[in-house]
Amino acid sequence: GKNYSASDTAREFLINQTYAKTLGFSQAADAVGVYLTWDNKKMLVTGVLADFHQKSLHQKIKPLALGSWDLINNVFTVTLPPKNADGSNWKTAIAKIEKAWKQIYPEEDFDYHFLDESIAQSYRAEQHIASLLKWATGLAVLISCLGLLGLVIFTTNQRTKEIGVRKVLGASVAQIVTILSKDFLWLVMVAFVIATPVAWYALNQWLQNFAYRTPINLWLFLLAGIVMFLAALLTISLQTFKAASANPANSLRTE
């Protein structure tokens, strides 16, 4: 199709693909040349646009018709040049636009918005949630690691003599670290198995707020599990290596 002709009286429309499908056309191009009724007038469809999001991704793309009728326009779109270092060129341009607006519409308020800010406003809640989750996740990981470290310290202190006996009998540092670590790593694995379906359910429920959703990939959970396992292993190894490297004579002195 082609673009509509600029006019102060609406005579032609551009419609999107969704509108063409709503009208019953399987091929969008077939809608070109069709007349639509709007405000008791016959409007010629001169072209079909590819679907684009008019609002946030929370909502499905709806049928859309675009036309030119200057007499009822109340919103104008202006493209500004690239912003300079101090932003003075934008301030100057906006001031000139406001002055021209007041000359033509002296009784109307001049209000303007930037397109990127309008788009960002649609996802303000998600941005706040993301920021909150970053802090909450970091705090949860820190508390978990501290708790795990405390449990490891307590356990190694309880098994000091056992570690000394194993070293005297020829166990290597690596063997002792493995023996001490495996029980804790099993706990981490159990926590991962429990947390994964809960996280999947919560994520899936959150995605229901969007009309267009990305699939939940398994690799996200596998990556999270690997990171969790490595963080736990690092936390555990700090204390178990220290305990395994200690002189067994110190722990067996009282035996």
PDB file of C-alpha atoms in Angstrom:
ATOM      1  CA  GLY A   1       0.000   0.000   0.000  1.00  0.00           C
ATOM      2  CA  LYS A   2       0.920   3.646   0.329  1.00  0.00           C
ATOM      3  CA  ASN A   3       0.802   6.362   2.947  1.00  0.00           C
ATOM      4  CA  TYR A   4      -2.359   8.381   3.474  1.00  0.00           C
ATOM      5  CA  SER A   5      -2.644  11.885   2.055  1.00  0.00           C
ATOM      6  CA  ALA A   6      -2.297  14.766   4.507  1.00  0.00           C
ATOM      7  CA  SER A   7      -5.595  16.595   4.849  1.00  0.00           C
ATOM      8  CA  ASP A   8      -7.670  18.557   7.331  1.00  0.00           C
ATOM      9  CA  THR A   9     -10.514  16.146   6.604  1.00  0.00           C
ATOM     10  CA  ALA A  10     -10.064  12.448   7.246  1.00  0.00           C
ATOM     11  CA  ARG A  11     -10.456  10.501   4.017  1.00  0.00           C
ATOM     12  CA  GLU A  12      -7.910   7.681   4.152  1.00  0.00           C
ATOM     13  CA  PHE A  13      -6.648   5.180   6.682  1.00  0.00           C
ATOM     14  CA  LEU A  14      -3.574   3.110   7.323  1.00  0.00           C
ATOM     15  CA  ILE A  15      -4.401   0.022   9.367  1.00  0.00           C
ATOM     16  CA  ASN A  16      -2.206  -2.519  11.109  1.00  0.00           C
ATOM     17  CA  GLN A  17      -2.037  -6.242  10.424  1.00  0.00           C
ATOM     18  CA  THR A  18      -4.192  -7.055  13.444  1.00  0.00           C
ATOM     19  CA  TYR A  19      -6.958  -4.820  12.102  1.00  0.00           C
ATOM     20  CA  ALA A  20      -6.693  -6.507   8.699  1.00  0.00           C
ATOM     21  CA  LYS A  21      -7.091  -9.918  10.347  1.00  0.00           C
ATOM     22  CA  THR A  22     -10.035  -8.603  12.358  1.00  0.00           C
ATOM     23  CA  LEU A  23     -11.674  -7.605   9.076  1.00  0.00           C
ATOM     24  CA  GLY A  24     -11.279 -11.191   7.888  1.00  0.00           C
ATOM     25  CA  PHE A  25      -8.296 -10.851   5.553  1.00  0.00           C
ATOM     26  CA  SER A  26      -5.777 -13.684   5.792  1.00  0.00           C
ATOM     27  CA  GLN A  27      -3.361 -11.672   3.647  1.00  0.00           C
ATOM     28  CA  ALA A  28      -2.818  -8.138   4.907  1.00  0.00           C
ATOM     29  CA  ALA A  29      -2.333  -6.788   1.376  1.00  0.00           C
ATOM     30  CA  ASP A  30      -5.900  -7.780   0.501  1.00  0.00           C
ATOM     31  CA  ALA A  31      -7.211  -5.076   2.845  1.00  0.00           C
ATOM     32  CA  VAL A  32      -5.754  -2.304   0.668  1.00  0.00           C
ATOM     33  CA  GLY A  33      -8.521  -0.560  -1.264  1.00  0.00           C
ATOM     34  CA  VAL A  34     -11.265  -1.532   1.180  1.00  0.00           C
ATOM     35  CA  TYR A  35     -13.538   1.181   2.544  1.00  0.00           C
ATOM     36  CA  LEU A  36     -14.214   1.463   6.272  1.00  0.00           C
ATOM     37  CA  THR A  37     -16.972   3.421   7.943  1.00  0.00           C
ATOM     38  CA  TRP A  38     -15.838   5.994  10.478  1.00  0.00           C
ATOM     39  CA  ASP A  39     -17.994   8.811  11.827  1.00  0.00           C
ATOM     40  CA  ASN A  40     -20.584   8.014   9.126  1.00  0.00           C
ATOM     41  CA  LYS A  41     -17.949   8.465   6.431  1.00  0.00           C
ATOM     42  CA  LYS A  42     -16.380   6.036   4.011  1.00  0.00           C
ATOM     43  CA  MET A  43     -12.629   5.814   4.626  1.00  0.00           C
ATOM     44  CA  LEU A  44     -10.303   4.227   2.077  1.00  0.00           C
ATOM     45  CA  VAL A  45      -7.612   1.871   3.392  1.00  0.00           C
ATOM     46  CA  THR A  46      -4.498   2.920   1.493  1.00  0.00           C
ATOM     47  CA  GLY A  47      -1.991   0.646   3.210  1.00  0.00           C
ATOM     48  CA  VAL A  48      -1.341  -1.926   5.928  1.00  0.00           C
ATOM     49  CA  LEU A  49       1.328  -1.436   8.583  1.00  0.00           C
ATOM     50  CA  ALA A  50       3.273  -4.143  10.351  1.00  0.00           C
ATOM     51  CA  ASP A  51       2.043  -4.605  13.906  1.00  0.00           C
ATOM     52  CA  PHE A  52       3.863  -2.574  16.536  1.00  0.00           C
ATOM     53  CA  HIS A  53       3.289  -2.173  20.247  1.00  0.00           C
ATOM     54  CA  GLN A  54       1.138   0.856  20.947  1.00  0.00           C
ATOM     55  CA  LYS A  55       1.305   0.290  24.700  1.00  0.00           C
ATOM     56  CA  SER A  56       3.329  -1.860  27.079  1.00  0.00           C
ATOM     57  CA  LEU A  57       3.872  -5.589  26.644  1.00  0.00           C
ATOM     58  CA  HIS A  58       1.258  -6.162  29.330  1.00  0.00           C
ATOM     59  CA  GLN A  59      -1.384  -5.704  26.642  1.00  0.00           C
ATOM     60  CA  LYS A  60      -1.939  -7.387  23.310  1.00  0.00           C
ATOM     61  CA  ILE A  61      -1.588  -5.447  20.080  1.00  0.00           C
ATOM     62  CA  LYS A  62      -5.017  -4.091  19.187  1.00  0.00           C
ATOM     63  CA  PRO A  63      -6.545  -3.087  15.837  1.00  0.00           C
ATOM     64  CA  LEU A  64      -5.239   0.328  14.847  1.00  0.00           C
ATOM     65  CA  ALA A  65      -6.165   2.875  12.183  1.00  0.00           C
ATOM     66  CA  LEU A  66      -4.029   5.912  11.400  1.00  0.00           C
ATOM     67  CA  GLY A  67      -5.240   8.902   9.460  1.00  0.00           C
ATOM     68  CA  SER A  68      -4.693  12.609   8.969  1.00  0.00           C
ATOM     69  CA  TRP A  69      -7.292  15.095  10.065  1.00  0.00           C
ATOM     70  CA  ASP A  70      -5.645  18.261  11.272  1.00  0.00           C
ATOM     71  CA  LEU A  71      -8.809  19.805  12.668  1.00  0.00           C
ATOM     72  CA  ILE A  72      -8.975  17.356  15.571  1.00  0.00           C
ATOM     73  CA  ASN A  73      -5.272  16.868  16.249  1.00  0.00           C
ATOM     74  CA  ASN A  74      -4.376  17.610  19.866  1.00  0.00           C
ATOM     75  CA  VAL A  75      -0.987  15.897  20.013  1.00  0.00           C
ATOM     76  CA  PHE A  76       2.037  16.711  17.886  1.00  0.00           C
ATOM     77  CA  THR A  77       5.220  14.709  17.533  1.00  0.00           C
ATOM     78  CA  VAL A  78       8.472  16.615  17.157  1.00  0.00           C
ATOM     79  CA  THR A  79      11.876  15.120  16.388  1.00  0.00           C
ATOM     80  CA  LEU A  80      14.691  16.970  18.125  1.00  0.00           C
ATOM     81  CA  PRO A  81      18.329  17.009  16.978  1.00  0.00           C
ATOM     82  CA  PRO A  82      20.884  15.052  19.029  1.00  0.00           C
ATOM     83  CA  LYS A  83      21.324  16.534  22.475  1.00  0.00           C
ATOM     84  CA  ASN A  84      24.539  18.484  23.005  1.00  0.00           C
ATOM     85  CA  ALA A  85      26.751  18.244  26.085  1.00  0.00           C
ATOM     86  CA  ASP A  86      24.814  20.661  28.295  1.00  0.00           C
ATOM     87  CA  GLY A  87      21.402  20.050  26.712  1.00  0.00           C
ATOM     88  CA  SER A  88      21.003  23.719  25.819  1.00  0.00           C
ATOM     89  CA  ASN A  89      19.839  22.998  22.266  1.00  0.00           C
ATOM     90  CA  TRP A  90      16.882  20.986  23.566  1.00  0.00           C
ATOM     91  CA  LYS A  91      15.960  23.683  26.072  1.00  0.00           C
ATOM     92  CA  THR A  92      16.074  26.294  23.323  1.00  0.00           C
ATOM     93  CA  ALA A  93      13.994  24.171  20.946  1.00  0.00           C
ATOM     94  CA  ILE A  94      11.352  23.410  23.591  1.00  0.00           C
ATOM     95  CA  ALA A  95      11.151  27.087  24.543  1.00  0.00           C
ATOM     96  CA  LYS A  96      10.543  28.039  20.897  1.00  0.00           C
ATOM     97  CA  ILE A  97       7.888  25.333  20.525  1.00  0.00           C
ATOM     98  CA  GLU A  98       6.139  26.553  23.667  1.00  0.00           C
ATOM     99  CA  LYS A  99       6.221  30.142  22.421  1.00  0.00           C
ATOM    100  CA  ALA A 100       4.675  29.116  19.095  1.00  0.00           C
ATOM    101  CA  TRP A 101       2.062  27.024  20.922  1.00  0.00           C
ATOM    102  CA  LYS A 102       1.027  29.944  23.111  1.00  0.00           C
ATOM    103  CA  GLN A 103       0.667  32.175  20.073  1.00  0.00           C
ATOM    104  CA  ILE A 104      -1.707  29.722  18.400  1.00  0.00           C
ATOM    105  CA  TYR A 105      -3.434  28.310  21.496  1.00  0.00           C
ATOM    106  CA  PRO A 106      -3.114  31.023  24.155  1.00  0.00           C
ATOM    107  CA  GLU A 107      -5.715  29.453  26.444  1.00  0.00           C
ATOM    108  CA  GLU A 108      -4.339  25.904  26.273  1.00  0.00           C
ATOM    109  CA  ASP A 109      -1.629  24.523  28.571  1.00  0.00           C
ATOM    110  CA  PHE A 110       1.615  23.489  26.933  1.00  0.00           C
ATOM    111  CA  ASP A 111       2.647  20.017  28.026  1.00  0.00           C
ATOM    112  CA  TYR A 112       5.275  17.739  26.539  1.00  0.00           C
ATOM    113  CA  HIS A 113       6.719  14.287  27.119  1.00  0.00           C
ATOM    114  CA  PHE A 114       9.706  12.435  25.732  1.00  0.00           C
ATOM    115  CA  LEU A 115       8.938   9.149  24.013  1.00  0.00           C
ATOM    116  CA  ASP A 116      11.571   7.153  25.903  1.00  0.00           C
ATOM    117  CA  GLU A 117      10.223   8.440  29.224  1.00  0.00           C
ATOM    118  CA  SER A 118       6.672   7.490  28.248  1.00  0.00           C
ATOM    119  CA  ILE A 119       7.823   3.976  27.358  1.00  0.00           C
ATOM    120  CA  ALA A 120       9.831   3.672  30.590  1.00  0.00           C
ATOM    121  CA  GLN A 121       6.769   4.739  32.584  1.00  0.00           C
ATOM    122  CA  SER A 122       4.954   1.634  31.343  1.00  0.00           C
ATOM    123  CA  TYR A 123       7.544  -0.552  33.058  1.00  0.00           C
ATOM    124  CA  ARG A 124       8.158   1.521  36.184  1.00  0.00           C
ATOM    125  CA  ALA A 125       6.764  -1.190  38.458  1.00  0.00           C
ATOM    126  CA  GLU A 126       9.017  -3.838  36.893  1.00  0.00           C
ATOM    127  CA  GLN A 127      12.045  -1.580  37.338  1.00  0.00           C
ATOM    128  CA  HIS A 128      11.247  -1.108  41.029  1.00  0.00           C
ATOM    129  CA  ILE A 129      10.753  -4.858  41.479  1.00  0.00           C
ATOM    130  CA  ALA A 130      14.043  -5.604  39.701  1.00  0.00           C
ATOM    131  CA  SER A 131      15.917  -3.135  41.901  1.00  0.00           C
ATOM    132  CA  LEU A 132      14.333  -4.556  45.047  1.00  0.00           C
ATOM    133  CA  LEU A 133      15.096  -8.135  44.016  1.00  0.00           C
ATOM    134  CA  LYS A 134      18.752  -7.309  43.380  1.00  0.00           C
ATOM    135  CA  TRP A 135      19.191  -6.040  46.924  1.00  0.00           C
ATOM    136  CA  ALA A 136      17.073  -8.814  48.432  1.00  0.00           C
ATOM    137  CA  THR A 137      18.948 -11.500  46.496  1.00  0.00           C
ATOM    138  CA  GLY A 138      22.335 -10.110  47.485  1.00  0.00           C
ATOM    139  CA  LEU A 139      21.300  -9.948  51.136  1.00  0.00           C
ATOM    140  CA  ALA A 140      19.867 -13.477  51.034  1.00  0.00           C
ATOM    141  CA  VAL A 141      23.061 -14.864  49.490  1.00  0.00           C
ATOM    142  CA  LEU A 142      25.196 -13.088  52.099  1.00  0.00           C
ATOM    143  CA  ILE A 143      23.099 -14.384  54.998  1.00  0.00           C
ATOM    144  CA  SER A 144      23.078 -17.898  53.523  1.00  0.00           C
ATOM    145  CA  CYS A 145      26.853 -17.948  53.115  1.00  0.00           C
ATOM    146  CA  LEU A 146      27.381 -16.654  56.653  1.00  0.00           C
ATOM    147  CA  GLY A 147      24.987 -19.262  58.014  1.00  0.00           C
ATOM    148  CA  LEU A 148      26.694 -22.020  56.052  1.00  0.00           C
ATOM    149  CA  LEU A 149      30.106 -20.828  57.215  1.00  0.00           C
ATOM    150  CA  GLY A 150      28.927 -20.840  60.821  1.00  0.00           C
ATOM    151  CA  LEU A 151      27.609 -24.390  60.442  1.00  0.00           C
ATOM    152  CA  VAL A 152      30.892 -25.532  58.893  1.00  0.00           C
ATOM    153  CA  ILE A 153      32.922 -23.946  61.700  1.00  0.00           C
ATOM    154  CA  PHE A 154      30.732 -25.600  64.325  1.00  0.00           C
ATOM    155  CA  THR A 155      30.957 -29.016  62.632  1.00  0.00           C
ATOM    156  CA  THR A 156      34.716 -28.918  62.090  1.00  0.00           C
ATOM    157  CA  ASN A 157      35.245 -27.928  65.712  1.00  0.00           C
ATOM    158  CA  GLN A 158      33.134 -30.902  66.772  1.00  0.00           C
ATOM    159  CA  ARG A 159      35.150 -33.227  64.526  1.00  0.00           C
ATOM    160  CA  THR A 160      38.613 -31.895  65.341  1.00  0.00           C
ATOM    161  CA  LYS A 161      39.825 -35.142  66.910  1.00  0.00           C
ATOM    162  CA  GLU A 162      38.359 -37.198  64.040  1.00  0.00           C
ATOM    163  CA  ILE A 163      40.302 -35.047  61.581  1.00  0.00           C
ATOM    164  CA  GLY A 164      43.486 -35.540  63.613  1.00  0.00           C
ATOM    165  CA  VAL A 165      43.043 -39.323  63.696  1.00  0.00           C
ATOM    166  CA  ARG A 166      42.439 -39.469  59.942  1.00  0.00           C
ATOM    167  CA  LYS A 167      45.595 -37.454  59.261  1.00  0.00           C
ATOM    168  CA  VAL A 168      47.651 -39.694  61.538  1.00  0.00           C
ATOM    169  CA  LEU A 169      46.315 -42.723  59.671  1.00  0.00           C
ATOM    170  CA  GLY A 170      47.494 -41.225  56.385  1.00  0.00           C
ATOM    171  CA  ALA A 171      44.529 -39.295  55.001  1.00  0.00           C
ATOM    172  CA  SER A 172      45.518 -36.416  52.727  1.00  0.00           C
ATOM    173  CA  VAL A 173      44.236 -32.865  53.035  1.00  0.00           C
ATOM    174  CA  ALA A 174      42.156 -33.323  49.870  1.00  0.00           C
ATOM    175  CA  GLN A 175      40.518 -36.468  51.263  1.00  0.00           C
ATOM    176  CA  ILE A 176      39.634 -34.775  54.534  1.00  0.00           C
ATOM    177  CA  VAL A 177      38.253 -31.709  52.738  1.00  0.00           C
ATOM    178  CA  THR A 178      36.112 -34.012  50.584  1.00  0.00           C
ATOM    179  CA  ILE A 179      34.786 -35.897  53.615  1.00  0.00           C
ATOM    180  CA  LEU A 180      33.916 -32.691  55.446  1.00  0.00           C
ATOM    181  CA  SER A 181      32.421 -30.951  52.407  1.00  0.00           C
ATOM    182  CA  LYS A 182      30.193 -33.631  50.933  1.00  0.00           C
ATOM    183  CA  ASP A 183      27.603 -33.509  53.706  1.00  0.00           C
ATOM    184  CA  PHE A 184      27.186 -29.761  53.304  1.00  0.00           C
ATOM    185  CA  LEU A 185      27.072 -29.975  49.517  1.00  0.00           C
ATOM    186  CA  TRP A 186      24.275 -32.513  49.805  1.00  0.00           C
ATOM    187  CA  LEU A 187      22.322 -29.949  51.803  1.00  0.00           C
ATOM    188  CA  VAL A 188      22.927 -27.408  49.044  1.00  0.00           C
ATOM    189  CA  MET A 189      21.677 -29.872  46.431  1.00  0.00           C
ATOM    190  CA  VAL A 190      18.528 -30.564  48.453  1.00  0.00           C
ATOM    191  CA  ALA A 191      17.923 -26.815  48.771  1.00  0.00           C
ATOM    192  CA  PHE A 192      18.349 -26.440  45.001  1.00  0.00           C
ATOM    193  CA  VAL A 193      15.864 -29.228  44.274  1.00  0.00           C
ATOM    194  CA  ILE A 194      13.303 -27.621  46.589  1.00  0.00           C
ATOM    195  CA  ALA A 195      13.869 -24.058  45.362  1.00  0.00           C
ATOM    196  CA  THR A 196      13.777 -24.783  41.612  1.00  0.00           C
ATOM    197  CA  PRO A 197      10.052 -25.630  41.245  1.00  0.00           C
ATOM    198  CA  VAL A 198       9.140 -22.794  43.616  1.00  0.00           C
ATOM    199  CA  ALA A 199      11.184 -20.327  41.547  1.00  0.00           C
ATOM    200  CA  TRP A 200       9.704 -21.665  38.305  1.00  0.00           C
ATOM    201  CA  TYR A 201       6.159 -21.270  39.620  1.00  0.00           C
ATOM    202  CA  ALA A 202       6.791 -17.720  40.881  1.00  0.00           C
ATOM    203  CA  LEU A 203       8.433 -16.704  37.599  1.00  0.00           C
ATOM    204  CA  ASN A 204       5.655 -18.252  35.545  1.00  0.00           C
ATOM    205  CA  GLN A 205       3.008 -16.435  37.590  1.00  0.00           C
ATOM    206  CA  TRP A 206       4.817 -13.122  37.110  1.00  0.00           C
ATOM    207  CA  LEU A 207       5.011 -13.652  33.350  1.00  0.00           C
ATOM    208  CA  GLN A 208       1.229 -14.043  33.238  1.00  0.00           C
ATOM    209  CA  ASN A 209       1.048 -10.254  33.628  1.00  0.00           C
ATOM    210  CA  PHE A 210       2.352  -9.897  30.068  1.00  0.00           C
ATOM    211  CA  ALA A 211       0.450 -10.573  26.870  1.00  0.00           C
ATOM    212  CA  TYR A 212       3.705 -11.567  25.171  1.00  0.00           C
ATOM    213  CA  ARG A 213       5.930 -13.835  27.241  1.00  0.00           C
ATOM    214  CA  THR A 214       9.366 -15.322  26.816  1.00  0.00           C
ATOM    215  CA  PRO A 215       9.684 -19.052  27.530  1.00  0.00           C
ATOM    216  CA  ILE A 216      11.297 -20.091  30.804  1.00  0.00           C
ATOM    217  CA  ASN A 217      14.500 -21.852  29.797  1.00  0.00           C
ATOM    218  CA  LEU A 218      15.966 -24.703  31.815  1.00  0.00           C
ATOM    219  CA  TRP A 219      19.492 -23.303  31.498  1.00  0.00           C
ATOM    220  CA  LEU A 220      18.545 -20.381  33.767  1.00  0.00           C
ATOM    221  CA  PHE A 221      17.964 -22.757  36.661  1.00  0.00           C
ATOM    222  CA  LEU A 222      21.029 -24.836  35.817  1.00  0.00           C
ATOM    223  CA  LEU A 223      23.166 -21.700  35.782  1.00  0.00           C
ATOM    224  CA  ALA A 224      21.691 -20.589  39.113  1.00  0.00           C
ATOM    225  CA  GLY A 225      22.394 -24.039  40.542  1.00  0.00           C
ATOM    226  CA  ILE A 226      26.012 -23.971  39.367  1.00  0.00           C
ATOM    227  CA  VAL A 227      26.566 -20.503  40.837  1.00  0.00           C
ATOM    228  CA  MET A 228      24.946 -21.582  44.110  1.00  0.00           C
ATOM    229  CA  PHE A 229      27.065 -24.745  44.218  1.00  0.00           C
ATOM    230  CA  LEU A 230      30.299 -22.831  43.574  1.00  0.00           C
ATOM    231  CA  ALA A 231      29.457 -20.186  46.185  1.00  0.00           C
ATOM    232  CA  ALA A 232      28.722 -22.894  48.752  1.00  0.00           C
ATOM    233  CA  LEU A 233      31.876 -24.806  47.823  1.00  0.00           C
ATOM    234  CA  LEU A 234      34.015 -21.702  48.234  1.00  0.00           C
ATOM    235  CA  THR A 235      32.419 -20.922  51.593  1.00  0.00           C
ATOM    236  CA  ILE A 236      32.873 -24.486  52.845  1.00  0.00           C
ATOM    237  CA  SER A 237      36.407 -24.879  51.524  1.00  0.00           C
ATOM    238  CA  LEU A 238      37.694 -21.863  53.434  1.00  0.00           C
ATOM    239  CA  GLN A 239      37.097 -23.558  56.772  1.00  0.00           C
ATOM    240  CA  THR A 240      37.473 -27.235  55.853  1.00  0.00           C
ATOM    241  CA  PHE A 241      40.889 -26.644  54.268  1.00  0.00           C
ATOM    242  CA  LYS A 242      41.995 -24.786  57.382  1.00  0.00           C
ATOM    243  CA  ALA A 243      40.802 -27.634  59.598  1.00  0.00           C
ATOM    244  CA  ALA A 244      42.349 -30.317  57.381  1.00  0.00           C
ATOM    245  CA  SER A 245      45.700 -28.511  57.285  1.00  0.00           C
ATOM    246  CA  ALA A 246      45.984 -28.178  61.068  1.00  0.00           C
ATOM    247  CA  ASN A 247      48.652 -30.127  62.948  1.00  0.00           C
ATOM    248  CA  PRO A 248      46.993 -33.350  64.236  1.00  0.00           C
ATOM    249  CA  ALA A 249      49.214 -33.252  67.331  1.00  0.00           C
ATOM    250  CA  ASN A 250      47.282 -30.238  68.590  1.00  0.00           C
ATOM    251  CA  SER A 251      43.928 -31.997  68.359  1.00  0.00           C
ATOM    252  CA  LEU A 252      45.182 -35.314  69.806  1.00  0.00           C
ATOM    253  CA  ARG A 253      47.232 -33.828  72.623  1.00  0.00           C
ATOM    254  CA  THR A 254      44.590 -34.555  75.230  1.00  0.00           C
ATOM    255  CA  GLU A 255      43.895 -38.102  74.016  1.00  0.00           C
TER     256      GLU A 255
END
